[in-house]
Amino acid sequence: MKLLYHTLFISFLMILTACGGKTPTNTNENMSTTPPLPEFNADSAFASIARQCAFGPRVLETEAHEQCGAYIINKFQEYGFTVSKQEATFLRYDGVKMTGYNIIAQSRPDAAERILIAAHWDSRPWADNDPFESNHHTPILGANDGASGVAVMIELARILHDSLPIVGIDLVCFDAEDAGAPQWETDIDDRSDSWCLGSQHWATHPHATGFRFGILLDMVGGQGAYFYREGYSMQYASSVMEQVWQAARDAGYGSFFKNEGGGYITDDHLPVNRIARIPMIDIVPFYPTGNSGFGPTWHTVNDTPENIDRNTLKAVGQTLLQLIYNL
Ligand code: AHN
Ligand code: ZN
């Protein structure tokens, strides 16, 4: 008994020390604990990347695209999100009309205040940045370019389900981001509008109002990835960028997020900023050296699950949880 009291007393002293040595005046205030931040599971996110890629390249109007769409919808529904399909006809750079759909998953669909998190779910029909020209017309698996962002959102949905924030969270998978004019088409002067067709459609037909801000996830699973301050994100949503970079530091992943600029990227956040007027940043890697600014596997047949780095997924996913649970 004496030993127990002794131990309790030592414990009490340790708690006091942990509180900075201040004598507690209000037990409630001092004992109240913020619940620990849930852990983003990078293995689950990786498994989702593998699942999406197993269907094959997610090119519009293919069986793989359709099957993967069903998988994504199913997952969000399993985690209690309200899911809808936003169908559209897209006009590709070469004049070919293609049908597809954005996938919209909402928590608390009636909440007036909302956060938008998005990624594209289609994959590029051509590996036009592959070192081998013979691969240029091969569709890519897009493990990093497409599946990684969707996988992070699915893992977020799994976690959020257990403890829904008051603010509504809208996870939007944009279609038809990655069918922009291929590099071999050299006589197109303005190719920027040929990308991001699903987000262009969404920005003119948003499914909800009340968005405080948005975060786009693009290629968030690459090896050696660092996220720089992308130009349009700085231009349209610098305060969102500050919040996210701060959350990264708070979560212990600040080293992945650089303070230098990373160029201007035409991506799904651009129509959201310009047309829907929602301040949205792009978490997109920048590789200062190499065959592309987006890393060695970008738009090559090597954009496969084995070239994904779980540490990158974890850094981004844990940062998002840090942000969401401290809004
Ligand atoms: C451009 O290359 C102009 N934008 C890149 C957008 C993109 C493609 N993100 C993923 N794939
Ligand atoms: Zn791409």
PDB file of N, CA, C and O in Angstrom, residues 40 45 52 76 115-122 142-157 160 169-174 177-178 213-222 227 230 233 240 244-245 257 265 267-270 272 280-285 294 312-321 323-324:
ATOM      1  N   PHE A  40      -2.993   7.998 -40.088  1.00  0.00           N
ATOM      2  CA  PHE A  40      -3.217   7.673 -41.499  1.00  0.00           C
ATOM      3  C   PHE A  40      -2.448   6.397 -41.801  1.00  0.00           C
ATOM      4  O   PHE A  40      -1.252   6.306 -41.526  1.00  0.00           O
ATOM      5  N   ALA A  45      -3.660   2.824 -47.892  1.00  0.00           N
ATOM      6  CA  ALA A  45      -3.666   3.680 -49.088  1.00  0.00           C
ATOM      7  C   ALA A  45      -2.933   2.973 -50.229  1.00  0.00           C
ATOM      8  O   ALA A  45      -3.400   2.977 -51.377  1.00  0.00           O
ATOM      9  N   GLN A  52      -6.829  -0.145 -57.632  1.00  0.00           N
ATOM     10  CA  GLN A  52      -7.205   0.684 -58.792  1.00  0.00           C
ATOM     11  C   GLN A  52      -6.403   0.285 -60.026  1.00  0.00           C
ATOM     12  O   GLN A  52      -6.953   0.179 -61.134  1.00  0.00           O
ATOM     13  N   PHE A  76     -16.441   4.599 -50.862  1.00  0.00           N
ATOM     14  CA  PHE A  76     -16.959   5.793 -50.170  1.00  0.00           C
ATOM     15  C   PHE A  76     -18.288   5.483 -49.491  1.00  0.00           C
ATOM     16  O   PHE A  76     -18.550   5.963 -48.387  1.00  0.00           O
ATOM     17  N   ILE A 115     -15.468  21.614 -46.876  1.00  0.00           N
ATOM     18  CA  ILE A 115     -14.089  21.587 -47.344  1.00  0.00           C
ATOM     19  C   ILE A 115     -14.059  20.670 -48.566  1.00  0.00           C
ATOM     20  O   ILE A 115     -14.669  19.593 -48.552  1.00  0.00           O
ATOM     21  N   LEU A 116     -13.366  21.093 -49.587  1.00  0.00           N
ATOM     22  CA  LEU A 116     -13.254  20.307 -50.828  1.00  0.00           C
ATOM     23  C   LEU A 116     -11.868  19.670 -50.905  1.00  0.00           C
ATOM     24  O   LEU A 116     -10.855  20.380 -50.785  1.00  0.00           O
ATOM     25  N   ILE A 117     -11.844  18.362 -51.045  1.00  0.00           N
ATOM     26  CA  ILE A 117     -10.576  17.666 -51.293  1.00  0.00           C
ATOM     27  C   ILE A 117     -10.782  16.894 -52.594  1.00  0.00           C
ATOM     28  O   ILE A 117     -11.839  16.294 -52.804  1.00  0.00           O
ATOM     29  N   ALA A 118      -9.812  16.942 -53.504  1.00  0.00           N
ATOM     30  CA  ALA A 118     -10.036  16.353 -54.818  1.00  0.00           C
ATOM     31  C   ALA A 118      -8.765  15.757 -55.400  1.00  0.00           C
ATOM     32  O   ALA A 118      -7.646  16.073 -54.967  1.00  0.00           O
ATOM     33  N   ALA A 119      -8.985  14.871 -56.365  1.00  0.00           N
ATOM     34  CA  ALA A 119      -7.889  14.268 -57.130  1.00  0.00           C
ATOM     35  C   ALA A 119      -8.515  13.769 -58.425  1.00  0.00           C
ATOM     36  O   ALA A 119      -9.732  13.611 -58.494  1.00  0.00           O
ATOM     37  N   HIS A 120      -7.709  13.504 -59.444  1.00  0.00           N
ATOM     38  CA  HIS A 120      -8.322  12.923 -60.641  1.00  0.00           C
ATOM     39  C   HIS A 120      -8.244  11.408 -60.557  1.00  0.00           C
ATOM     40  O   HIS A 120      -7.351  10.850 -59.919  1.00  0.00           O
ATOM     41  N   TRP A 121      -9.246  10.746 -61.169  1.00  0.00           N
ATOM     42  CA  TRP A 121      -9.280   9.288 -61.071  1.00  0.00           C
ATOM     43  C   TRP A 121      -9.038   8.585 -62.401  1.00  0.00           C
ATOM     44  O   TRP A 121      -8.850   7.366 -62.425  1.00  0.00           O
ATOM     45  N   ASP A 122      -8.997   9.348 -63.486  1.00  0.00           N
ATOM     46  CA  ASP A 122      -8.681   8.730 -64.787  1.00  0.00           C
ATOM     47  C   ASP A 122      -7.170   8.571 -64.919  1.00  0.00           C
ATOM     48  O   ASP A 122      -6.402   9.159 -64.147  1.00  0.00           O
ATOM     49  N   GLY A 142      -0.895   4.764 -64.044  1.00  0.00           N
ATOM     50  CA  GLY A 142      -1.170   5.934 -63.206  1.00  0.00           C
ATOM     51  C   GLY A 142      -1.282   5.603 -61.731  1.00  0.00           C
ATOM     52  O   GLY A 142      -2.205   6.061 -61.051  1.00  0.00           O
ATOM     53  N   ALA A 143      -0.333   4.811 -61.218  1.00  0.00           N
ATOM     54  CA  ALA A 143      -0.339   4.507 -59.779  1.00  0.00           C
ATOM     55  C   ALA A 143      -0.143   5.795 -58.992  1.00  0.00           C
ATOM     56  O   ALA A 143      -0.860   6.063 -58.016  1.00  0.00           O
ATOM     57  N   ASN A 144       0.814   6.588 -59.427  1.00  0.00           N
ATOM     58  CA  ASN A 144       1.041   7.880 -58.781  1.00  0.00           C
ATOM     59  C   ASN A 144       0.130   8.942 -59.389  1.00  0.00           C
ATOM     60  O   ASN A 144      -0.544   9.675 -58.665  1.00  0.00           O
ATOM     61  N   ASP A 145       0.092   8.979 -60.708  1.00  0.00           N
ATOM     62  CA  ASP A 145      -0.664  10.007 -61.430  1.00  0.00           C
ATOM     63  C   ASP A 145      -2.127   9.592 -61.553  1.00  0.00           C
ATOM     64  O   ASP A 145      -2.561   9.100 -62.590  1.00  0.00           O
ATOM     65  N   GLY A 146      -2.872   9.804 -60.484  1.00  0.00           N
ATOM     66  CA  GLY A 146      -4.293   9.448 -60.463  1.00  0.00           C
ATOM     67  C   GLY A 146      -4.626   8.629 -59.229  1.00  0.00           C
ATOM     68  O   GLY A 146      -5.247   9.119 -58.292  1.00  0.00           O
ATOM     69  N   ALA A 147      -4.153   7.381 -59.198  1.00  0.00           N
ATOM     70  CA  ALA A 147      -4.572   6.477 -58.117  1.00  0.00           C
ATOM     71  C   ALA A 147      -4.114   6.950 -56.732  1.00  0.00           C
ATOM     72  O   ALA A 147      -4.832   6.751 -55.740  1.00  0.00           O
ATOM     73  N   SER A 148      -2.946   7.588 -56.645  1.00  0.00           N
ATOM     74  CA  SER A 148      -2.440   7.965 -55.312  1.00  0.00           C
ATOM     75  C   SER A 148      -3.373   8.954 -54.611  1.00  0.00           C
ATOM     76  O   SER A 148      -3.675   8.798 -53.422  1.00  0.00           O
ATOM     77  N   GLY A 149      -3.832   9.959 -55.328  1.00  0.00           N
ATOM     78  CA  GLY A 149      -4.727  10.951 -54.722  1.00  0.00           C
ATOM     79  C   GLY A 149      -6.048  10.336 -54.296  1.00  0.00           C
ATOM     80  O   GLY A 149      -6.560  10.613 -53.207  1.00  0.00           O
ATOM     81  N   VAL A 150      -6.601   9.478 -55.162  1.00  0.00           N
ATOM     82  CA  VAL A 150      -7.863   8.803 -54.839  1.00  0.00           C
ATOM     83  C   VAL A 150      -7.663   7.898 -53.615  1.00  0.00           C
ATOM     84  O   VAL A 150      -8.501   7.860 -52.713  1.00  0.00           O
ATOM     85  N   ALA A 151      -6.542   7.206 -53.571  1.00  0.00           N
ATOM     86  CA  ALA A 151      -6.259   6.294 -52.455  1.00  0.00           C
ATOM     87  C   ALA A 151      -6.155   7.058 -51.137  1.00  0.00           C
ATOM     88  O   ALA A 151      -6.654   6.600 -50.096  1.00  0.00           O
ATOM     89  N   VAL A 152      -5.521   8.216 -51.166  1.00  0.00           N
ATOM     90  CA  VAL A 152      -5.431   9.031 -49.946  1.00  0.00           C
ATOM     91  C   VAL A 152      -6.840   9.462 -49.511  1.00  0.00           C
ATOM     92  O   VAL A 152      -7.174   9.415 -48.328  1.00  0.00           O
ATOM     93  N   MET A 153      -7.681   9.811 -50.478  1.00  0.00           N
ATOM     94  CA  MET A 153      -9.057  10.224 -50.116  1.00  0.00           C
ATOM     95  C   MET A 153      -9.860   9.059 -49.549  1.00  0.00           C
ATOM     96  O   MET A 153     -10.647   9.237 -48.610  1.00  0.00           O
ATOM     97  N   ILE A 154      -9.687   7.864 -50.103  1.00  0.00           N
ATOM     98  CA  ILE A 154     -10.413   6.691 -49.590  1.00  0.00           C
ATOM     99  C   ILE A 154      -9.953   6.379 -48.160  1.00  0.00           C
ATOM    100  O   ILE A 154     -10.766   6.087 -47.280  1.00  0.00           O
ATOM    101  N   GLU A 155      -8.656   6.481 -47.917  1.00  0.00           N
ATOM    102  CA  GLU A 155      -8.150   6.235 -46.561  1.00  0.00           C
ATOM    103  C   GLU A 155      -8.630   7.329 -45.599  1.00  0.00           C
ATOM    104  O   GLU A 155      -8.966   7.042 -44.444  1.00  0.00           O
ATOM    105  N   LEU A 156      -8.718   8.560 -46.071  1.00  0.00           N
ATOM    106  CA  LEU A 156      -9.281   9.633 -45.239  1.00  0.00           C
ATOM    107  C   LEU A 156     -10.730   9.319 -44.882  1.00  0.00           C
ATOM    108  O   LEU A 156     -11.146   9.474 -43.725  1.00  0.00           O
ATOM    109  N   ALA A 157     -11.494   8.863 -45.876  1.00  0.00           N
ATOM    110  CA  ALA A 157     -12.908   8.548 -45.637  1.00  0.00           C
ATOM    111  C   ALA A 157     -13.037   7.459 -44.575  1.00  0.00           C
ATOM    112  O   ALA A 157     -13.900   7.535 -43.692  1.00  0.00           O
ATOM    113  N   LEU A 160     -12.279   9.240 -41.220  1.00  0.00           N
ATOM    114  CA  LEU A 160     -13.262  10.271 -40.860  1.00  0.00           C
ATOM    115  C   LEU A 160     -14.566   9.641 -40.386  1.00  0.00           C
ATOM    116  O   LEU A 160     -15.246  10.167 -39.499  1.00  0.00           O
ATOM    117  N   ILE A 169     -17.192  17.381 -45.407  1.00  0.00           N
ATOM    118  CA  ILE A 169     -15.999  17.107 -46.217  1.00  0.00           C
ATOM    119  C   ILE A 169     -16.458  16.510 -47.538  1.00  0.00           C
ATOM    120  O   ILE A 169     -17.153  15.490 -47.554  1.00  0.00           O
ATOM    121  N   ASP A 170     -16.084  17.143 -48.632  1.00  0.00           N
ATOM    122  CA  ASP A 170     -16.455  16.656 -49.955  1.00  0.00           C
ATOM    123  C   ASP A 170     -15.213  16.129 -50.668  1.00  0.00           C
ATOM    124  O   ASP A 170     -14.265  16.877 -50.912  1.00  0.00           O
ATOM    125  N   LEU A 171     -15.235  14.838 -50.950  1.00  0.00           N
ATOM    126  CA  LEU A 171     -14.116  14.195 -51.633  1.00  0.00           C
ATOM    127  C   LEU A 171     -14.535  14.010 -53.085  1.00  0.00           C
ATOM    128  O   LEU A 171     -15.468  13.253 -53.376  1.00  0.00           O
ATOM    129  N   VAL A 172     -13.887  14.723 -53.981  1.00  0.00           N
ATOM    130  CA  VAL A 172     -14.318  14.709 -55.381  1.00  0.00           C
ATOM    131  C   VAL A 172     -13.231  14.098 -56.257  1.00  0.00           C
ATOM    132  O   VAL A 172     -12.071  14.519 -56.227  1.00  0.00           O
ATOM    133  N   CYS A 173     -13.625  13.074 -57.014  1.00  0.00           N
ATOM    134  CA  CYS A 173     -12.713  12.444 -57.977  1.00  0.00           C
ATOM    135  C   CYS A 173     -13.054  12.987 -59.357  1.00  0.00           C
ATOM    136  O   CYS A 173     -14.139  12.702 -59.891  1.00  0.00           O
ATOM    137  N   PHE A 174     -12.167  13.785 -59.911  1.00  0.00           N
ATOM    138  CA  PHE A 174     -12.404  14.366 -61.232  1.00  0.00           C
ATOM    139  C   PHE A 174     -12.023  13.365 -62.316  1.00  0.00           C
ATOM    140  O   PHE A 174     -10.988  12.691 -62.233  1.00  0.00           O
ATOM    141  N   GLU A 177      -8.926  14.251 -66.473  1.00  0.00           N
ATOM    142  CA  GLU A 177      -7.878  15.253 -66.248  1.00  0.00           C
ATOM    143  C   GLU A 177      -6.736  15.063 -67.232  1.00  0.00           C
ATOM    144  O   GLU A 177      -6.115  16.027 -67.662  1.00  0.00           O
ATOM    145  N   ASP A 178      -6.472  13.783 -67.523  1.00  0.00           N
ATOM    146  CA  ASP A 178      -5.152  13.450 -68.079  1.00  0.00           C
ATOM    147  C   ASP A 178      -5.148  13.069 -69.554  1.00  0.00           C
ATOM    148  O   ASP A 178      -4.252  12.363 -69.999  1.00  0.00           O
ATOM    149  N   PHE A 213     -12.546  26.254 -48.586  1.00  0.00           N
ATOM    150  CA  PHE A 213     -11.344  26.149 -49.431  1.00  0.00           C
ATOM    151  C   PHE A 213     -11.261  24.737 -49.995  1.00  0.00           C
ATOM    152  O   PHE A 213     -12.051  23.855 -49.615  1.00  0.00           O
ATOM    153  N   GLY A 214     -10.313  24.552 -50.882  1.00  0.00           N
ATOM    154  CA  GLY A 214     -10.107  23.247 -51.493  1.00  0.00           C
ATOM    155  C   GLY A 214      -8.636  22.848 -51.508  1.00  0.00           C
ATOM    156  O   GLY A 214      -7.738  23.707 -51.456  1.00  0.00           O
ATOM    157  N   ILE A 215      -8.413  21.535 -51.554  1.00  0.00           N
ATOM    158  CA  ILE A 215      -7.053  20.993 -51.650  1.00  0.00           C
ATOM    159  C   ILE A 215      -7.059  19.915 -52.712  1.00  0.00           C
ATOM    160  O   ILE A 215      -7.829  18.952 -52.633  1.00  0.00           O
ATOM    161  N   LEU A 216      -6.214  20.069 -53.713  1.00  0.00           N
ATOM    162  CA  LEU A 216      -6.079  19.074 -54.768  1.00  0.00           C
ATOM    163  C   LEU A 216      -4.861  18.198 -54.486  1.00  0.00           C
ATOM    164  O   LEU A 216      -3.805  18.709 -54.091  1.00  0.00           O
ATOM    165  N   LEU A 217      -5.026  16.904 -54.680  1.00  0.00           N
ATOM    166  CA  LEU A 217      -3.934  15.958 -54.487  1.00  0.00           C
ATOM    167  C   LEU A 217      -3.552  15.392 -55.851  1.00  0.00           C
ATOM    168  O   LEU A 217      -4.375  14.757 -56.506  1.00  0.00           O
ATOM    169  N   ASP A 218      -2.341  15.631 -56.281  1.00  0.00           N
ATOM    170  CA  ASP A 218      -1.922  15.120 -57.582  1.00  0.00           C
ATOM    171  C   ASP A 218      -0.513  14.540 -57.468  1.00  0.00           C
ATOM    172  O   ASP A 218       0.428  15.267 -57.160  1.00  0.00           O
ATOM    173  N   MET A 219      -0.395  13.247 -57.700  1.00  0.00           N
ATOM    174  CA  MET A 219       0.896  12.550 -57.638  1.00  0.00           C
ATOM    175  C   MET A 219       1.496  12.656 -56.231  1.00  0.00           C
ATOM    176  O   MET A 219       2.590  13.184 -56.046  1.00  0.00           O
ATOM    177  N   VAL A 220       0.762  12.146 -55.269  1.00  0.00           N
ATOM    178  CA  VAL A 220       1.162  12.263 -53.871  1.00  0.00           C
ATOM    179  C   VAL A 220       1.782  10.976 -53.315  1.00  0.00           C
ATOM    180  O   VAL A 220       1.827  10.781 -52.105  1.00  0.00           O
ATOM    181  N   GLY A 221       2.289  10.122 -54.243  1.00  0.00           N
ATOM    182  CA  GLY A 221       2.899   8.875 -53.763  1.00  0.00           C
ATOM    183  C   GLY A 221       4.249   8.558 -54.379  1.00  0.00           C
ATOM    184  O   GLY A 221       4.719   7.426 -54.298  1.00  0.00           O
ATOM    185  N   GLY A 222       4.897   9.541 -54.962  1.00  0.00           N
ATOM    186  CA  GLY A 222       6.155   9.268 -55.668  1.00  0.00           C
ATOM    187  C   GLY A 222       7.352   9.127 -54.737  1.00  0.00           C
ATOM    188  O   GLY A 222       7.355   9.653 -53.626  1.00  0.00           O
ATOM    189  N   PHE A 227       7.052  18.648 -52.017  1.00  0.00           N
ATOM    190  CA  PHE A 227       5.956  19.504 -52.458  1.00  0.00           C
ATOM    191  C   PHE A 227       6.354  20.958 -52.280  1.00  0.00           C
ATOM    192  O   PHE A 227       6.600  21.399 -51.166  1.00  0.00           O
ATOM    193  N   GLU A 230       3.283  25.734 -55.313  1.00  0.00           N
ATOM    194  CA  GLU A 230       2.891  25.860 -56.721  1.00  0.00           C
ATOM    195  C   GLU A 230       2.324  27.261 -56.994  1.00  0.00           C
ATOM    196  O   GLU A 230       1.605  27.831 -56.164  1.00  0.00           O
ATOM    197  N   SER A 233      -1.503  28.217 -56.860  1.00  0.00           N
ATOM    198  CA  SER A 233      -1.962  28.047 -55.473  1.00  0.00           C
ATOM    199  C   SER A 233      -1.585  29.269 -54.651  1.00  0.00           C
ATOM    200  O   SER A 233      -2.378  29.748 -53.826  1.00  0.00           O
ATOM    201  N   VAL A 240      -4.539  29.356 -47.696  1.00  0.00           N
ATOM    202  CA  VAL A 240      -4.778  27.914 -47.596  1.00  0.00           C
ATOM    203  C   VAL A 240      -3.433  27.184 -47.572  1.00  0.00           C
ATOM    204  O   VAL A 240      -3.213  26.259 -46.782  1.00  0.00           O
ATOM    205  N   VAL A 244      -1.925  24.630 -44.720  1.00  0.00           N
ATOM    206  CA  VAL A 244      -1.550  23.248 -45.004  1.00  0.00           C
ATOM    207  C   VAL A 244      -0.073  23.015 -44.662  1.00  0.00           C
ATOM    208  O   VAL A 244       0.275  21.998 -44.053  1.00  0.00           O
ATOM    209  N   TRP A 245       0.769  23.966 -45.010  1.00  0.00           N
ATOM    210  CA  TRP A 245       2.204  23.812 -44.712  1.00  0.00           C
ATOM    211  C   TRP A 245       2.428  23.799 -43.184  1.00  0.00           C
ATOM    212  O   TRP A 245       3.271  23.077 -42.683  1.00  0.00           O
ATOM    213  N   PHE A 257       7.475  19.408 -47.305  1.00  0.00           N
ATOM    214  CA  PHE A 257       6.820  20.592 -47.877  1.00  0.00           C
ATOM    215  C   PHE A 257       7.801  21.757 -47.892  1.00  0.00           C
ATOM    216  O   PHE A 257       8.165  22.268 -46.839  1.00  0.00           O
ATOM    217  N   ILE A 265       1.466  25.130 -62.471  1.00  0.00           N
ATOM    218  CA  ILE A 265       0.999  23.861 -63.026  1.00  0.00           C
ATOM    219  C   ILE A 265      -0.473  23.973 -63.421  1.00  0.00           C
ATOM    220  O   ILE A 265      -1.324  24.296 -62.582  1.00  0.00           O
ATOM    221  N   ASP A 267      -3.602  22.449 -63.628  1.00  0.00           N
ATOM    222  CA  ASP A 267      -4.128  21.256 -62.962  1.00  0.00           C
ATOM    223  C   ASP A 267      -5.570  21.528 -62.532  1.00  0.00           C
ATOM    224  O   ASP A 267      -6.080  22.636 -62.716  1.00  0.00           O
ATOM    225  N   ASP A 268      -6.223  20.519 -61.947  1.00  0.00           N
ATOM    226  CA  ASP A 268      -7.649  20.636 -61.625  1.00  0.00           C
ATOM    227  C   ASP A 268      -7.995  21.784 -60.672  1.00  0.00           C
ATOM    228  O   ASP A 268      -9.159  22.175 -60.590  1.00  0.00           O
ATOM    229  N   HIS A 269      -7.021  22.296 -59.948  1.00  0.00           N
ATOM    230  CA  HIS A 269      -7.333  23.417 -59.047  1.00  0.00           C
ATOM    231  C   HIS A 269      -7.582  24.713 -59.812  1.00  0.00           C
ATOM    232  O   HIS A 269      -8.201  25.634 -59.278  1.00  0.00           O
ATOM    233  N   LEU A 270      -7.109  24.778 -61.058  1.00  0.00           N
ATOM    234  CA  LEU A 270      -7.188  26.027 -61.811  1.00  0.00           C
ATOM    235  C   LEU A 270      -8.625  26.402 -62.167  1.00  0.00           C
ATOM    236  O   LEU A 270      -9.070  27.514 -61.852  1.00  0.00           O
ATOM    237  N   VAL A 272     -11.226  25.348 -60.669  1.00  0.00           N
ATOM    238  CA  VAL A 272     -11.926  25.528 -59.386  1.00  0.00           C
ATOM    239  C   VAL A 272     -11.678  26.948 -58.861  1.00  0.00           C
ATOM    240  O   VAL A 272     -12.599  27.620 -58.401  1.00  0.00           O
ATOM    241  N   MET A 280      -8.292  27.153 -53.909  1.00  0.00           N
ATOM    242  CA  MET A 280      -7.862  25.750 -53.848  1.00  0.00           C
ATOM    243  C   MET A 280      -6.376  25.661 -54.174  1.00  0.00           C
ATOM    244  O   MET A 280      -5.909  26.255 -55.148  1.00  0.00           O
ATOM    245  N   ILE A 281      -5.646  24.916 -53.363  1.00  0.00           N
ATOM    246  CA  ILE A 281      -4.222  24.709 -53.637  1.00  0.00           C
ATOM    247  C   ILE A 281      -4.014  23.336 -54.274  1.00  0.00           C
ATOM    248  O   ILE A 281      -4.886  22.467 -54.221  1.00  0.00           O
ATOM    249  N   ASP A 282      -2.855  23.169 -54.858  1.00  0.00           N
ATOM    250  CA  ASP A 282      -2.462  21.903 -55.467  1.00  0.00           C
ATOM    251  C   ASP A 282      -1.273  21.342 -54.694  1.00  0.00           C
ATOM    252  O   ASP A 282      -0.214  21.986 -54.634  1.00  0.00           O
ATOM    253  N   ILE A 283      -1.459  20.180 -54.078  1.00  0.00           N
ATOM    254  CA  ILE A 283      -0.310  19.474 -53.500  1.00  0.00           C
ATOM    255  C   ILE A 283       0.229  18.589 -54.609  1.00  0.00           C
ATOM    256  O   ILE A 283      -0.347  17.546 -54.942  1.00  0.00           O
ATOM    257  N   VAL A 284       1.279  19.039 -55.237  1.00  0.00           N
ATOM    258  CA  VAL A 284       1.837  18.374 -56.416  1.00  0.00           C
ATOM    259  C   VAL A 284       3.358  18.432 -56.281  1.00  0.00           C
ATOM    260  O   VAL A 284       3.902  19.458 -55.868  1.00  0.00           O
ATOM    261  N   PRO A 285       4.052  17.348 -56.574  1.00  0.00           N
ATOM    262  CA  PRO A 285       5.501  17.361 -56.361  1.00  0.00           C
ATOM    263  C   PRO A 285       6.224  18.139 -57.453  1.00  0.00           C
ATOM    264  O   PRO A 285       5.695  18.322 -58.548  1.00  0.00           O
ATOM    265  N   PHE A 294       7.871  16.334 -62.782  1.00  0.00           N
ATOM    266  CA  PHE A 294       6.983  15.555 -61.908  1.00  0.00           C
ATOM    267  C   PHE A 294       7.568  14.205 -61.517  1.00  0.00           C
ATOM    268  O   PHE A 294       6.849  13.357 -61.000  1.00  0.00           O
ATOM    269  N   THR A 312       5.660   8.889 -48.719  1.00  0.00           N
ATOM    270  CA  THR A 312       5.071  10.090 -49.318  1.00  0.00           C
ATOM    271  C   THR A 312       3.574  10.129 -49.046  1.00  0.00           C
ATOM    272  O   THR A 312       3.017  11.167 -48.664  1.00  0.00           O
ATOM    273  N   LEU A 313       2.915   8.975 -49.230  1.00  0.00           N
ATOM    274  CA  LEU A 313       1.469   8.886 -48.934  1.00  0.00           C
ATOM    275  C   LEU A 313       1.194   9.278 -47.489  1.00  0.00           C
ATOM    276  O   LEU A 313       0.256  10.013 -47.180  1.00  0.00           O
ATOM    277  N   LYS A 314       2.025   8.765 -46.594  1.00  0.00           N
ATOM    278  CA  LYS A 314       1.854   9.031 -45.161  1.00  0.00           C
ATOM    279  C   LYS A 314       2.001  10.524 -44.852  1.00  0.00           C
ATOM    280  O   LYS A 314       1.206  11.089 -44.096  1.00  0.00           O
ATOM    281  N   ALA A 315       3.025  11.142 -45.433  1.00  0.00           N
ATOM    282  CA  ALA A 315       3.269  12.570 -45.168  1.00  0.00           C
ATOM    283  C   ALA A 315       2.062  13.407 -45.569  1.00  0.00           C
ATOM    284  O   ALA A 315       1.619  14.302 -44.829  1.00  0.00           O
ATOM    285  N   VAL A 316       1.502  13.100 -46.724  1.00  0.00           N
ATOM    286  CA  VAL A 316       0.354  13.876 -47.217  1.00  0.00           C
ATOM    287  C   VAL A 316      -0.903  13.536 -46.411  1.00  0.00           C
ATOM    288  O   VAL A 316      -1.632  14.430 -45.966  1.00  0.00           O
ATOM    289  N   GLY A 317      -1.145  12.263 -46.203  1.00  0.00           N
ATOM    290  CA  GLY A 317      -2.356  11.840 -45.494  1.00  0.00           C
ATOM    291  C   GLY A 317      -2.382  12.325 -44.063  1.00  0.00           C
ATOM    292  O   GLY A 317      -3.412  12.820 -43.574  1.00  0.00           O
ATOM    293  N   GLN A 318      -1.260  12.216 -43.360  1.00  0.00           N
ATOM    294  CA  GLN A 318      -1.224  12.645 -41.953  1.00  0.00           C
ATOM    295  C   GLN A 318      -1.365  14.162 -41.844  1.00  0.00           C
ATOM    296  O   GLN A 318      -2.002  14.662 -40.921  1.00  0.00           O
ATOM    297  N   THR A 319      -0.794  14.876 -42.810  1.00  0.00           N
ATOM    298  CA  THR A 319      -0.938  16.340 -42.851  1.00  0.00           C
ATOM    299  C   THR A 319      -2.400  16.722 -43.004  1.00  0.00           C
ATOM    300  O   THR A 319      -2.899  17.645 -42.334  1.00  0.00           O
ATOM    301  N   LEU A 320      -3.129  16.013 -43.868  1.00  0.00           N
ATOM    302  CA  LEU A 320      -4.546  16.324 -44.077  1.00  0.00           C
ATOM    303  C   LEU A 320      -5.361  16.056 -42.812  1.00  0.00           C
ATOM    304  O   LEU A 320      -6.238  16.847 -42.451  1.00  0.00           O
ATOM    305  N   LEU A 321      -5.058  14.957 -42.116  1.00  0.00           N
ATOM    306  CA  LEU A 321      -5.766  14.673 -40.863  1.00  0.00           C
ATOM    307  C   LEU A 321      -5.490  15.764 -39.838  1.00  0.00           C
ATOM    308  O   LEU A 321      -6.392  16.217 -39.121  1.00  0.00           O
ATOM    309  N   LEU A 323      -4.820  18.816 -40.384  1.00  0.00           N
ATOM    310  CA  LEU A 323      -5.578  19.999 -40.775  1.00  0.00           C
ATOM    311  C   LEU A 323      -7.059  19.831 -40.450  1.00  0.00           C
ATOM    312  O   LEU A 323      -7.678  20.694 -39.812  1.00  0.00           O
ATOM    313  N   ILE A 324      -7.631  18.743 -40.895  1.00  0.00           N
ATOM    314  CA  ILE A 324      -9.084  18.536 -40.774  1.00  0.00           C
ATOM    315  C   ILE A 324      -9.519  18.519 -39.315  1.00  0.00           C
ATOM    316  O   ILE A 324     -10.529  19.105 -38.956  1.00  0.00           O
TER     317      ILE A 324
END
